[in-house]
């Protein structure tokens, strides 16, 4: 178009032909359109450029504001980090000082602990030496023997038992043994209840162990062996036997496949319970009036049943002779009382008792528990000489015996001492013939 436009001369166009004029007019029109479009494009470009420059100006302004904000935040963070380092240094210094102080206190405590331990060991050694000296003095100067002949014993007024009281006993066995000393002590386990009774049947061929937990209940626990009892926790390996009548105290005994126990109540019934069939085979009211606790240190025991080589016994006390213990020989088949004795063994400070080979041994203590001791022995056959009356101290223990049962078959005492179940193995000796 630019080439065609250069060929069109306006002066010539005035005198030119019509075709020539038309051709030049078209050329001018095309050029005009081209220029118009070019101007339009230039205008659009200028607008775009202005917008781009405006955006650049805005972005540049925002970048400056953003950078200023970021710089302020970074400065604030640096200040806080510096403050944290300063505080950490202070805390570390205080922690080191506290650690040194604690270590010093621990060292002082360790020194005090060692000193206290040394003092306790020295005190224990002195106490043991003192106990040995006391035992020696008591062995050299024995207490007055608790032995009296039958004609010196106070007679009771109750006529229905007068013929059976304080008579000389004819033994049914040839047992002539008495306790010499305690050979050893073994702790089987510890249960939660501080009082109770554990025992075996001396006439049975099995190793079953029977447990009375506490001083009043209606449940008896049966273990297959001493091992099961000692390793079991919370009676898990035991067979629980619910008795037809609740029991009271710890004066029960297992003998010849039967359980002889004291029924809870105002009257003291002796119940004979078959452990095989779980049935009551007999019961009887104990023929004693106005009974009182047998032992002053074990007030829950009014009747303490015992078994030995001679059979079944009952230890009790009454108001009529309230200072001393009474002893009764019972028939295990019918529960009849065969004989009764008023013994010279006192109730005061007595915690338990047992019968071995026809001799009643009473165990004494103090209200502030110390070492238990056998201080009184009463021989129903009157064959124990005053020189033979033993004064036997039990090994160190935990508190007060709530029950002590003699096993004539294995020659040991099963005891319950403040929750601990203990075996005292005995050494026996023959009595002198009177």
mmCIF file of N, CA, C and O in Angstrom, residues 4 8 12-14 16-30:
data_model
loop_
_atom_site.group_PDB
_atom_site.id
_atom_site.type_symbol
_atom_site.label_atom_id
_atom_site.label_comp_id
_atom_site.label_asym_id
_atom_site.label_seq_id
_atom_site.Cartn_x
_atom_site.Cartn_y
_atom_site.Cartn_z
ATOM 1 N N UNK A 4 2.055 1.728 -3.497
ATOM 2 C CA UNK A 4 0.992 2.279 -4.342
ATOM 3 C C UNK A 4 0.727 3.729 -3.989
ATOM 4 O O UNK A 4 0.414 4.561 -4.869
ATOM 5 N N UNK A 8 0.822 7.514 -6.414
ATOM 6 C CA UNK A 8 -0.354 8.369 -6.612
ATOM 7 C C UNK A 8 0.045 9.815 -6.357
ATOM 8 O O UNK A 8 0.354 10.168 -5.197
ATOM 9 N N UNK A 12 -1.730 14.827 -10.347
ATOM 10 C CA UNK A 12 -2.109 14.045 -11.507
ATOM 11 C C UNK A 12 -3.502 13.492 -11.363
ATOM 12 O O UNK A 12 -4.202 13.239 -12.334
ATOM 13 N N UNK A 13 -3.910 13.283 -10.143
ATOM 14 C CA UNK A 13 -5.221 12.686 -9.941
ATOM 15 C C UNK A 13 -6.330 13.590 -10.378
ATOM 16 O O UNK A 13 -7.426 13.157 -10.717
ATOM 17 N N UNK A 14 -6.102 14.898 -10.399
ATOM 18 C CA UNK A 14 -7.132 15.821 -10.804
ATOM 19 C C UNK A 14 -7.475 15.675 -12.282
ATOM 20 O O UNK A 14 -8.611 15.881 -12.702
ATOM 21 N N UNK A 16 -6.475 12.929 -14.040
ATOM 22 C CA UNK A 16 -6.349 11.518 -14.427
ATOM 23 C C UNK A 16 -7.706 10.919 -14.675
ATOM 24 O O UNK A 16 -8.737 11.536 -14.420
ATOM 25 N N UNK A 17 -7.563 9.691 -15.115
ATOM 26 C CA UNK A 17 -8.806 8.996 -15.427
ATOM 27 C C UNK A 17 -9.478 8.572 -14.130
ATOM 28 O O UNK A 17 -8.924 8.632 -13.045
ATOM 29 N N UNK A 18 -10.694 8.161 -14.349
ATOM 30 C CA UNK A 18 -11.480 7.742 -13.172
ATOM 31 C C UNK A 18 -10.900 6.504 -12.525
ATOM 32 O O UNK A 18 -10.885 6.374 -11.332
ATOM 33 N N UNK A 19 -10.375 5.569 -13.308
ATOM 34 C CA UNK A 19 -9.781 4.343 -12.734
ATOM 35 C C UNK A 19 -8.570 4.666 -11.886
ATOM 36 O O UNK A 19 -8.349 4.076 -10.849
ATOM 37 N N UNK A 20 -7.807 5.618 -12.417
ATOM 38 C CA UNK A 20 -6.634 6.011 -11.641
ATOM 39 C C UNK A 20 -7.038 6.619 -10.326
ATOM 40 O O UNK A 20 -6.481 6.337 -9.287
ATOM 41 N N UNK A 21 -8.106 7.489 -10.355
ATOM 42 C CA UNK A 21 -8.554 8.121 -9.126
ATOM 43 C C UNK A 21 -9.102 7.077 -8.136
ATOM 44 O O UNK A 21 -8.872 7.143 -6.938
ATOM 45 N N UNK A 22 -9.799 6.097 -8.653
ATOM 46 C CA UNK A 22 -10.355 5.054 -7.789
ATOM 47 C C UNK A 22 -9.245 4.246 -7.127
ATOM 48 O O UNK A 22 -9.271 3.918 -5.953
ATOM 49 N N UNK A 23 -8.207 3.909 -7.938
ATOM 50 C CA UNK A 23 -7.081 3.135 -7.423
ATOM 51 C C UNK A 23 -6.365 3.871 -6.304
ATOM 52 O O UNK A 23 -6.027 3.311 -5.262
ATOM 53 N N UNK A 24 -6.139 5.166 -6.492
ATOM 54 C CA UNK A 24 -5.457 5.944 -5.449
ATOM 55 C C UNK A 24 -6.317 6.095 -4.218
ATOM 56 O O UNK A 24 -5.824 6.095 -3.089
ATOM 57 N N UNK A 25 -7.615 6.222 -4.431
ATOM 58 C CA UNK A 25 -8.520 6.354 -3.283
ATOM 59 C C UNK A 25 -8.495 5.096 -2.420
ATOM 60 O O UNK A 25 -8.440 5.151 -1.187
ATOM 61 N N UNK A 26 -8.477 3.969 -3.068
ATOM 62 C CA UNK A 26 -8.417 2.696 -2.311
ATOM 63 C C UNK A 26 -7.126 2.586 -1.543
ATOM 64 O O UNK A 26 -7.061 2.158 -0.402
ATOM 65 N N UNK A 27 -6.067 3.061 -2.206
ATOM 66 C CA UNK A 27 -4.751 2.996 -1.551
ATOM 67 C C UNK A 27 -4.743 3.854 -0.318
ATOM 68 O O UNK A 27 -4.261 3.472 0.761
ATOM 69 N N UNK A 28 -5.306 5.100 -0.456
ATOM 70 C CA UNK A 28 -5.361 5.981 0.713
ATOM 71 C C UNK A 28 -6.217 5.389 1.828
ATOM 72 O O UNK A 28 -5.897 5.494 3.023
ATOM 73 N N UNK A 29 -7.275 4.771 1.470
ATOM 74 C CA UNK A 29 -8.164 4.175 2.479
ATOM 75 C C UNK A 29 -7.449 3.056 3.242
ATOM 76 O O UNK A 29 -7.541 2.927 4.471
ATOM 77 N N UNK A 30 -6.710 2.246 2.498
ATOM 78 C CA UNK A 30 -5.986 1.136 3.141
ATOM 79 C C UNK A 30 -4.938 1.662 4.099
ATOM 80 O O UNK A 30 -4.760 1.161 5.213
#
